[in-house]
Coordinates of C-alpha atoms in Angstrom, one line a residue:
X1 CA 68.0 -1.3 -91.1
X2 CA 64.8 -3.1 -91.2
X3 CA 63.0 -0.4 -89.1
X4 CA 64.4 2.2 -90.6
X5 CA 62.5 0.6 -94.4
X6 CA 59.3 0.4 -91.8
X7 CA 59.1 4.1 -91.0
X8 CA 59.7 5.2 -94.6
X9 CA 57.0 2.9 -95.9
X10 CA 54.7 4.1 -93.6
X11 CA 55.7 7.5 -94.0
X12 CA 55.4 7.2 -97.8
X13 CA 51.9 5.6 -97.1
X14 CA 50.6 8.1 -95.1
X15 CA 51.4 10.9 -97.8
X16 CA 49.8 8.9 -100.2
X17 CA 46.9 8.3 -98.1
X18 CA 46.4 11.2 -95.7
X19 CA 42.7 10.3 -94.7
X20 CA 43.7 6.7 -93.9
X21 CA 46.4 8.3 -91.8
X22 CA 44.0 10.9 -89.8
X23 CA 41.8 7.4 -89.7
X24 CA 44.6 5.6 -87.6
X25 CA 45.0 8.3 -85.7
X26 CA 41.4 8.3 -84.0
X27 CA 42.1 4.6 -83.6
X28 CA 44.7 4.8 -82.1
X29 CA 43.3 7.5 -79.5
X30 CA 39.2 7.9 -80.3
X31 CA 39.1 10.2 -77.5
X32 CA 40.0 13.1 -80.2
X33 CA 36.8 12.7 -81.4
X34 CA 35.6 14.6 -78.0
X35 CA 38.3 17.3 -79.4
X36 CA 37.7 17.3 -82.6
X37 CA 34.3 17.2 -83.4
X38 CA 32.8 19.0 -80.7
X39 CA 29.2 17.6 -79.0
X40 CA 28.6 15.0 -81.4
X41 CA 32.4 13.9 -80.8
X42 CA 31.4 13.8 -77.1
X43 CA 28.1 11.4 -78.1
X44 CA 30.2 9.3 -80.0
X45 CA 32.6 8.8 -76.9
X46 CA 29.5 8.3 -74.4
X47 CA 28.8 5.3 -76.6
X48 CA 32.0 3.9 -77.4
X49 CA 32.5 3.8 -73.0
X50 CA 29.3 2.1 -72.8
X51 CA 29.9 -0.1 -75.4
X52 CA 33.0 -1.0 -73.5
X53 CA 31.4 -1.1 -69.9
X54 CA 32.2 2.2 -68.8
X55 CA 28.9 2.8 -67.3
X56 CA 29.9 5.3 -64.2
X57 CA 27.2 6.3 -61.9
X58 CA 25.0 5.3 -64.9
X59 CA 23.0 2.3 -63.0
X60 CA 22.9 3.7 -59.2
X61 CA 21.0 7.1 -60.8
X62 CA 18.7 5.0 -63.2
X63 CA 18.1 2.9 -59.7
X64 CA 17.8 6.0 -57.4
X65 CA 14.9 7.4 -60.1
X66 CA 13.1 4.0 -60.1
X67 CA 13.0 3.8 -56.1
X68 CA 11.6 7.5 -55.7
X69 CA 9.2 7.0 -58.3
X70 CA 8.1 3.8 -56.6
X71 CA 7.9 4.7 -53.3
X72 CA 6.0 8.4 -54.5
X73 CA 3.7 6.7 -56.1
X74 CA 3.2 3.8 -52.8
X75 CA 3.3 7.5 -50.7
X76 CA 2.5 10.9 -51.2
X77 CA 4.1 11.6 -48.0
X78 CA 7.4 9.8 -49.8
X79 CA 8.6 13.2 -51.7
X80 CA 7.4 15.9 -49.1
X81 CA 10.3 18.4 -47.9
X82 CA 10.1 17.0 -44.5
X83 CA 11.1 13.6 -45.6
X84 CA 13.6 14.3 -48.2
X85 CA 15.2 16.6 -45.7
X86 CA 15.2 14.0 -42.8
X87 CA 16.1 11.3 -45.3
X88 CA 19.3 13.9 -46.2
X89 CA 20.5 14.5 -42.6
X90 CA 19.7 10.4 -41.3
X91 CA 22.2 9.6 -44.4
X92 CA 25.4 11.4 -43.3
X93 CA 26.4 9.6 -40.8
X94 CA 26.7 6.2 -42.4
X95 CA 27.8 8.1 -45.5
X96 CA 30.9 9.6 -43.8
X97 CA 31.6 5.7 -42.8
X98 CA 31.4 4.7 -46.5
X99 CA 33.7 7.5 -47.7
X100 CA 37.0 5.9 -45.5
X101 CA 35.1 2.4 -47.1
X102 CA 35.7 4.0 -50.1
X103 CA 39.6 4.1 -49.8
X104 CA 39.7 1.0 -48.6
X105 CA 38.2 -0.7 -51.8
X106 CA 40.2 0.9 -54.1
X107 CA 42.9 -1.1 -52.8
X108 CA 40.6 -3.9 -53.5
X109 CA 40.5 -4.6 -49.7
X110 CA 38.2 -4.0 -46.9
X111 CA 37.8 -2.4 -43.3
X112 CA 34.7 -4.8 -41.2
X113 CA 35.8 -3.0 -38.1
X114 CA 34.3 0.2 -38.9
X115 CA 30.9 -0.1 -37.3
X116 CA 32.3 -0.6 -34.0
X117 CA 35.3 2.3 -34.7
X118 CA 32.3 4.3 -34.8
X119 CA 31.1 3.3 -31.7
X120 CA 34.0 3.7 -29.9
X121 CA 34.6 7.5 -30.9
X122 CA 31.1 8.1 -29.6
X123 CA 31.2 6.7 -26.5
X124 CA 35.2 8.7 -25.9
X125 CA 33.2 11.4 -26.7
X126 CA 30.8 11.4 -24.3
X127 CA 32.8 9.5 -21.6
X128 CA 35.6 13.1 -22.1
X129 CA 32.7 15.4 -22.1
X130 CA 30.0 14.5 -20.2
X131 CA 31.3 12.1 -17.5
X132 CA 34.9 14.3 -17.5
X133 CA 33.9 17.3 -18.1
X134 CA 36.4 18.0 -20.7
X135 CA 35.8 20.4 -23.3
X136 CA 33.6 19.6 -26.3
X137 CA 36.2 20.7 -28.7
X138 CA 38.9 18.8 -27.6
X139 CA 37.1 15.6 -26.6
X140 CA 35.5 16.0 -30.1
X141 CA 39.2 16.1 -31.4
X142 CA 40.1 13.4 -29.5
X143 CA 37.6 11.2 -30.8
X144 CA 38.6 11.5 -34.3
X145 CA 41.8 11.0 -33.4
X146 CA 40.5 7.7 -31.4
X147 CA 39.2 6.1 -34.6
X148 CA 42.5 7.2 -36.9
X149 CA 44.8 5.2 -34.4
X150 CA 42.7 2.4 -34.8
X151 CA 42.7 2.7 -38.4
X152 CA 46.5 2.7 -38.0
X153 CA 46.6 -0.1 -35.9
X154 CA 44.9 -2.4 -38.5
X155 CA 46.7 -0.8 -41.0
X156 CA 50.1 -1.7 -39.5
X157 CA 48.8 -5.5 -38.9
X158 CA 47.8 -5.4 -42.5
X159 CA 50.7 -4.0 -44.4
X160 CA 53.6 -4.5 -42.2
X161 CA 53.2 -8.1 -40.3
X162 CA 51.1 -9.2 -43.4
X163 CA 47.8 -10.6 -41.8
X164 CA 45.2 -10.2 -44.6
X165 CA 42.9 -7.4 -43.7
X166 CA 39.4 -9.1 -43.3
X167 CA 41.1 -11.4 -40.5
X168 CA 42.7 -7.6 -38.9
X169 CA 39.7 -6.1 -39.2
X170 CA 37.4 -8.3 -38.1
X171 CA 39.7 -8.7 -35.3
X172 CA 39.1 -5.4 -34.9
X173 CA 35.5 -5.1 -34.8
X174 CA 35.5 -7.6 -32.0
X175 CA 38.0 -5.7 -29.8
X176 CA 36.7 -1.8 -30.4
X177 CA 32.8 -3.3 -29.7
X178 CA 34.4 -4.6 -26.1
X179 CA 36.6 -1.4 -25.6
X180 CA 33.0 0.6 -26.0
X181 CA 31.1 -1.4 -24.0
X182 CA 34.5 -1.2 -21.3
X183 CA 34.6 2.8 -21.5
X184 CA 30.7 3.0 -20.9
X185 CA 30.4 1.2 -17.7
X186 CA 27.6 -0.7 -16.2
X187 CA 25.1 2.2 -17.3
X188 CA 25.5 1.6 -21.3
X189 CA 24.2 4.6 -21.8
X190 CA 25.6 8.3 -21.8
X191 CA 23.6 11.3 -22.7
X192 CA 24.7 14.3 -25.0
X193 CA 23.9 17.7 -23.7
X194 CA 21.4 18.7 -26.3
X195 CA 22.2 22.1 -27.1
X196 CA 26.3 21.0 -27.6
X197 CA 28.4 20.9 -30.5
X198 CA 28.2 17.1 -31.3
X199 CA 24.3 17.6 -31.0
X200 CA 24.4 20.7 -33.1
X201 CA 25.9 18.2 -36.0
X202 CA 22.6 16.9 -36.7
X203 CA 20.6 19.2 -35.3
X204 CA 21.5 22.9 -36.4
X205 CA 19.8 23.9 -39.8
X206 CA 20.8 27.2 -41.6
X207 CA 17.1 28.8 -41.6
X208 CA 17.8 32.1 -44.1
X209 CA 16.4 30.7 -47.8
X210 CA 20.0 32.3 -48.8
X211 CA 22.1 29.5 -47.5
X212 CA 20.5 27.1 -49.2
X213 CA 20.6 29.1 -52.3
X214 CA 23.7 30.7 -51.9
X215 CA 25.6 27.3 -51.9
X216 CA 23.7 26.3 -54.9
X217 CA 25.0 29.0 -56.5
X218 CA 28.4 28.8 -55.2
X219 CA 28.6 25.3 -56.2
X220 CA 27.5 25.5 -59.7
X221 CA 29.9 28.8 -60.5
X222 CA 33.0 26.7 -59.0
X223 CA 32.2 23.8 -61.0
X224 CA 31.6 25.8 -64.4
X225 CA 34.9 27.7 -63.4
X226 CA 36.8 24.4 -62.5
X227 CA 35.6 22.4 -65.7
X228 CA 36.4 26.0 -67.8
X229 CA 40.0 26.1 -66.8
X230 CA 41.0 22.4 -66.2
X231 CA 39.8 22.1 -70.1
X232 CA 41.7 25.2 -71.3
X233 CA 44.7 23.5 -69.1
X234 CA 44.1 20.0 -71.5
X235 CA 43.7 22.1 -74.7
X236 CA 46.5 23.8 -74.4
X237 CA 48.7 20.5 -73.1
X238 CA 47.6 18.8 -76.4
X239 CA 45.6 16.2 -74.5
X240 CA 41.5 15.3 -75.2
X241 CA 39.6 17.5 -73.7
X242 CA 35.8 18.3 -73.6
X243 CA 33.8 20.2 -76.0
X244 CA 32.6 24.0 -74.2
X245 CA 29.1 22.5 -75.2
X246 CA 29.2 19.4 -72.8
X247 CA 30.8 21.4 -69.4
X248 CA 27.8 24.2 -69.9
X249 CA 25.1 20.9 -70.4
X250 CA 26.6 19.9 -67.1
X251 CA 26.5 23.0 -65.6
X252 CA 22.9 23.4 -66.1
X253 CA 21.9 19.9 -64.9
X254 CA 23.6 20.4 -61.3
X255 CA 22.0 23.8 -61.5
X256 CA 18.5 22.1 -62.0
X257 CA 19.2 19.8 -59.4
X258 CA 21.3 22.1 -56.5
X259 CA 18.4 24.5 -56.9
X260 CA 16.0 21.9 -56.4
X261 CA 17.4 20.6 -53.3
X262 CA 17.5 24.1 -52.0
X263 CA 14.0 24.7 -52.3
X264 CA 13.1 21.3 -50.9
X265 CA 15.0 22.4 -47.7
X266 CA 14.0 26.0 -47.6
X267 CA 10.5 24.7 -47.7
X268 CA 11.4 22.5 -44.5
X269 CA 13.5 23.7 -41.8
X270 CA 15.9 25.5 -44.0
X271 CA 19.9 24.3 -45.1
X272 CA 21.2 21.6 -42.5
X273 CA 24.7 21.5 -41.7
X274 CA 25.4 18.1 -41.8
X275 CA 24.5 17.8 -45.4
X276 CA 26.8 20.7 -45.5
X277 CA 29.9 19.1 -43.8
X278 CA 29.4 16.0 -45.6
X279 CA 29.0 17.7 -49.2
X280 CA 32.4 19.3 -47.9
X281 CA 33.9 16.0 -47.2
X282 CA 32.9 14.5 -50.4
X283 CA 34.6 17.8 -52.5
X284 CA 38.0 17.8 -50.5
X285 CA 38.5 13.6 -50.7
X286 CA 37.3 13.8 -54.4
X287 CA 40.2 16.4 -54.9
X288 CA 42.9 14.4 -53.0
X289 CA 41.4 11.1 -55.0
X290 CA 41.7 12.9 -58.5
X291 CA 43.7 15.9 -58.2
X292 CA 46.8 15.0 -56.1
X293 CA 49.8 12.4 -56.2
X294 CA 48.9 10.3 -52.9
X295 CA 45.3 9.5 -54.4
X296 CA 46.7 8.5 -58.1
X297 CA 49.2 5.8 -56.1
X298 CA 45.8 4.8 -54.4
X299 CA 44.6 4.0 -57.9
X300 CA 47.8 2.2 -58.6
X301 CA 48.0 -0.1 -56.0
X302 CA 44.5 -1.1 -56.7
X303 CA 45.6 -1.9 -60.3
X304 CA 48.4 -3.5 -59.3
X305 CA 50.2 -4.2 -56.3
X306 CA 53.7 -5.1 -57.8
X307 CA 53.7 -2.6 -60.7
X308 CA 53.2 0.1 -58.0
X309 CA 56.0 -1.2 -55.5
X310 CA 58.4 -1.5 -58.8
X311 CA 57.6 2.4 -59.8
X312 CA 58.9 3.2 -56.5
X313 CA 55.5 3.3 -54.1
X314 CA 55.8 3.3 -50.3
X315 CA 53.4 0.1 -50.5
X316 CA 53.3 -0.4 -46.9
X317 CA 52.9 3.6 -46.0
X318 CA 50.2 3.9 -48.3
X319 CA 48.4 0.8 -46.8
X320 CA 48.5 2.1 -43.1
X321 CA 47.8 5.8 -44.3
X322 CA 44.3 4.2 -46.4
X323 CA 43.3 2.3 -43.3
X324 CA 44.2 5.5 -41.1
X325 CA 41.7 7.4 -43.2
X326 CA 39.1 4.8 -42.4
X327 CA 39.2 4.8 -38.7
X328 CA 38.7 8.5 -39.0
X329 CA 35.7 9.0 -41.3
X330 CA 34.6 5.8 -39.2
X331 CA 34.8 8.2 -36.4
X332 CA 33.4 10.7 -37.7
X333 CA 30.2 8.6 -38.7
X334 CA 30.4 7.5 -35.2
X335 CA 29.9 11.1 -34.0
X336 CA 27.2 12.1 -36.3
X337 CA 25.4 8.7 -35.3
X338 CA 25.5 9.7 -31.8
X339 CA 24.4 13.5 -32.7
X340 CA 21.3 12.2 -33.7
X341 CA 20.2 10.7 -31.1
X342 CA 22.5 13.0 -28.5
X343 CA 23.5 9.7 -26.9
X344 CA 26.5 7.2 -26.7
X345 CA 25.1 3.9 -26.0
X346 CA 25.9 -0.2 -26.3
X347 CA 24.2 -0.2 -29.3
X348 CA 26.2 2.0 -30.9
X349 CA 27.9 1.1 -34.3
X350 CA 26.2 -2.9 -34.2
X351 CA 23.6 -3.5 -36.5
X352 CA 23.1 -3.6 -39.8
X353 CA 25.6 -0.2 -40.1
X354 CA 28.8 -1.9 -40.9
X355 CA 26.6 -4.1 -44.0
X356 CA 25.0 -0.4 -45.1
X357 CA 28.3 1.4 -45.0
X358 CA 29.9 -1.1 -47.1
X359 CA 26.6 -1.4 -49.5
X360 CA 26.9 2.4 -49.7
X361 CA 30.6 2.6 -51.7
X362 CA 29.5 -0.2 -53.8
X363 CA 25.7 0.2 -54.6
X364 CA 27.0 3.9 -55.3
X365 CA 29.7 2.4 -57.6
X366 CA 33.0 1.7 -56.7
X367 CA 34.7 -1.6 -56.9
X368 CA 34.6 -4.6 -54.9
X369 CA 38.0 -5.5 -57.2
X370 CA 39.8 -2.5 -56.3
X371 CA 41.3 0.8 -58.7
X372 CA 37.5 2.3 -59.5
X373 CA 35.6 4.5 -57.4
X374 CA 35.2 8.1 -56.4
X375 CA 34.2 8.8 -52.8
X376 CA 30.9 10.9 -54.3
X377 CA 30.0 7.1 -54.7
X378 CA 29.1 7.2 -51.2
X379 CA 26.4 9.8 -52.1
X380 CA 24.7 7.8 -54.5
X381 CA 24.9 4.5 -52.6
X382 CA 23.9 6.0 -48.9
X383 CA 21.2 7.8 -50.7
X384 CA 19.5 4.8 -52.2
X385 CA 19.8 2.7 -49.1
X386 CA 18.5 5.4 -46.8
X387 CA 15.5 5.9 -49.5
X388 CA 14.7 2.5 -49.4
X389 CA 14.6 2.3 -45.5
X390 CA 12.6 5.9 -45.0
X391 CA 10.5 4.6 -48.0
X392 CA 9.1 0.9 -46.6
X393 CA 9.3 2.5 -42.8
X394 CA 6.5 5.1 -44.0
X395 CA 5.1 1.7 -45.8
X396 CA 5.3 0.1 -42.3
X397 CA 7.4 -3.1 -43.5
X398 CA 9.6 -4.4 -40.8
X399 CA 13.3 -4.3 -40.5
X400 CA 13.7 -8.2 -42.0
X401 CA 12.2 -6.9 -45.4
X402 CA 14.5 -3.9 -45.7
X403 CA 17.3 -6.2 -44.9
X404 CA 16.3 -8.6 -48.0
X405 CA 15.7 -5.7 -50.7
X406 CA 18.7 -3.8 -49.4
X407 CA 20.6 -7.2 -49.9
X408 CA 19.1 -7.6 -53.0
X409 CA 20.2 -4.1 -54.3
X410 CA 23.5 -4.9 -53.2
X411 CA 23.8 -8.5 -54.8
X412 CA 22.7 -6.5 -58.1
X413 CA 24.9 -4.0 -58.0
X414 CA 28.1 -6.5 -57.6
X415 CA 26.5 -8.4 -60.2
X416 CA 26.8 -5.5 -62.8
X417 CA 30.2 -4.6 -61.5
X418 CA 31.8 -8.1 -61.9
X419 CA 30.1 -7.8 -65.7
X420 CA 31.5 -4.4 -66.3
X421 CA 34.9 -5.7 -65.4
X422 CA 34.7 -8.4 -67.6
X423 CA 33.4 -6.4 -70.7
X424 CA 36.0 -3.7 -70.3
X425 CA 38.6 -6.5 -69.9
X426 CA 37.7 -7.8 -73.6
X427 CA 37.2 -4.0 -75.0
X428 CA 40.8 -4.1 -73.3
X429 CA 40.4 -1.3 -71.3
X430 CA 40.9 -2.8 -67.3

């Protein structure tokens, strides 16, 4: 009875009072605005999300800017096709490493084990091809599928038995490093034939000027196209949706910048097809992230573990099927690594690779805490760290100096993260 006297009072007031009515209404939801109002509707949602910590790729761009501009101005040589274009291709491998990191954080978890996963899909590589004679394709298969069962395995450790995943992983990363440095032999070292396909992964470029433009154009229509009909699709579902104004501003700033970065490589050895295969990459796992039902329970068990399990989640699937996906991008890093220098050797996924793989997804903006992220994060973050190193290298600082700024970027960037987090969780939006 007593809810009933609610809903006509509030009823009667909202005859009485249509405006304050609307008014509760964009409270309630102040997305409309973005609806409603058009491009200044849009503006005034830009600020509310940074007003509530929703900064995006905001801070790794800003950053990105700052280092080139630096660097440009330390070098002339810094900005030259050559370097941007070897600074482009050096980046993939670690990037396709810190695209399975990617999935791994957005359960809030982590994978140290992928350095040396890497390693070990190299050196099957070349142990199947070279020393075997196998074919490249198949041994190439192979390898990826080397890295996915090791992914599994860790996986399975993780979410079934219930050891915690940096004790799995690290586990890991001891027992993959020997396994490599088994499958090598006394040698250490293994050769890749130099005109092959692994070697072709790094070192084929796409010379006509009309690759490099062609894709440019291919990937601005598709995104105009894609943002066009995906906003028709929310208009007409009754959701908020953005203004026509907004997709066509977008449209014309990755048109400024995917024509730019095809005439930086046509002015060098033309389009490479790494950057291609890893731009691929980045668009398919964005797609299954955003756009599919296994990648929204990805977001939900980094949210929350127990919410997830009580909707009705295969918890423990989804765990070994995340950490699967790891082993295999770790592979496939592993085999663009080894492309580049058309060898499998000891060295292979030690160093500072695991640290830069992990910087990557985070510098570039996903979240250490788990349920934020997109794998074009990996981009960003790769991008800056590979900067940085190509940028003091032409500077001639040593290695122990790179390792301090790139920790310093790093320490930053989970500095702003932790203080996003805790601004959106008083704007009440984590």
């Amino acid at each position: 009875m007593s809810i009933d006297k609610t809903s006509a009072t509030a009823d009667k007031q909202a005859v009485e009072n249509p405006e304050a009515a609307a008014g509760a209404d964009v409270a309630i939801d102040p997305r409309l605005l973005v609806r409603e109002q058009g491009f200044a509707g849009y503006l005034s949602e830009f600020k509310r999300k940074i007003r509530a910590g929703d900064l995006g790729s905001i801070p790794v761009v800003i950053g990105l800017i700052v280092i080139w501009a630096i660097f440009a101005g330390l070098n002339e040589n810094f900005l030259t096709a050559g370097n941007l274009s070897d600074i482009a291709v050096a980046m993939v491998g670690t990037g396709m490493i810190a695209v399975g990191i990617v999935f791994v954080l957005l359960l809030g978890e982590i994978d140290l084990s992928v350095g040396s996963v890497s390693g070990v899909a190299g050196a099957t590589f070349a142990v199947l091809n070279i020393t075997h004679g196998m074919a490249e394709w198949l041994a190439l298969i192979l390898a990826i599928l080397t890295g996915a069962a090791a992914g599994t395995i860790h996986g399975f450790f993780f979410a079934r038995v219930g050891v915690p995943a940096f004790a799995v992983t690290l586990a890991g990363l001891l027992f993959w490093n020997g396994f490599m440095l088994q499958i090598l032999g006394s040698n250490g070292t293994i050769n890749l034939d130099d005109s092959g396909l692994v070697a072709k992964l790094s070192g084929y470029y796409f010379s006509d000027v009309a690759a490099a433009y062609g894709l440019a154009v291919v990937a601005v229509v598709v995104f105009f196209l894609t943002s066009f009909f995906d906003n028709r699709r929310r208009e007409a579902a009754g959701v908020p949706s953005r203004p026509v104004s907004e997709i066509i501003v977008r449209t014309v700033l990755l048109a400024v910048v995917a024509f730019a970065v095809a005439a930086v490589f046509n002015q060098n050895k033309g389009l490479p097809l790494a950057v291609v295969l890893f731009l691929a990459v980045l668009v398919i796992t964005d797609f299954v992230l955003r756009r599919t039902a296994y990648g929204r329970k990805i977001f939900a068990l980094g949210g929350s573990i127990e919410a997830s399990r009580r909707a009705g989640i295969n918890v423990t699937g989804m765990r070994i099927s995340v950490y699967a996906i790891s082993g295999t991008f770790a592979a496939i890093g592993g085999l663009f690594l080894a492309s580049k220098i058309t060898a499998a050797n000891q060295g292979a996924g030690g160093g500072d690779l695991l640290m830069n793989a992990i910087a990557a997804a985070v510098i570039g903006g996903t979240s250490l805490f788990g349920g934020r992220g997109r794998t074009w994060n990996a981009l960003l973050g790769v991008l800056v760290i590979v900067s940085i190193q190509y940028g003091l290298a032409l500077e001639g600082i040593a290695s122990p100096v790179q390792y301090m700024i790139t920790g310093g970027v790093l320490l930053a960037t989970v500095v702003i993260d932790a203080v996003t987090r805790k601004t959106q969780k008083s704007a009440g939006r984590a």
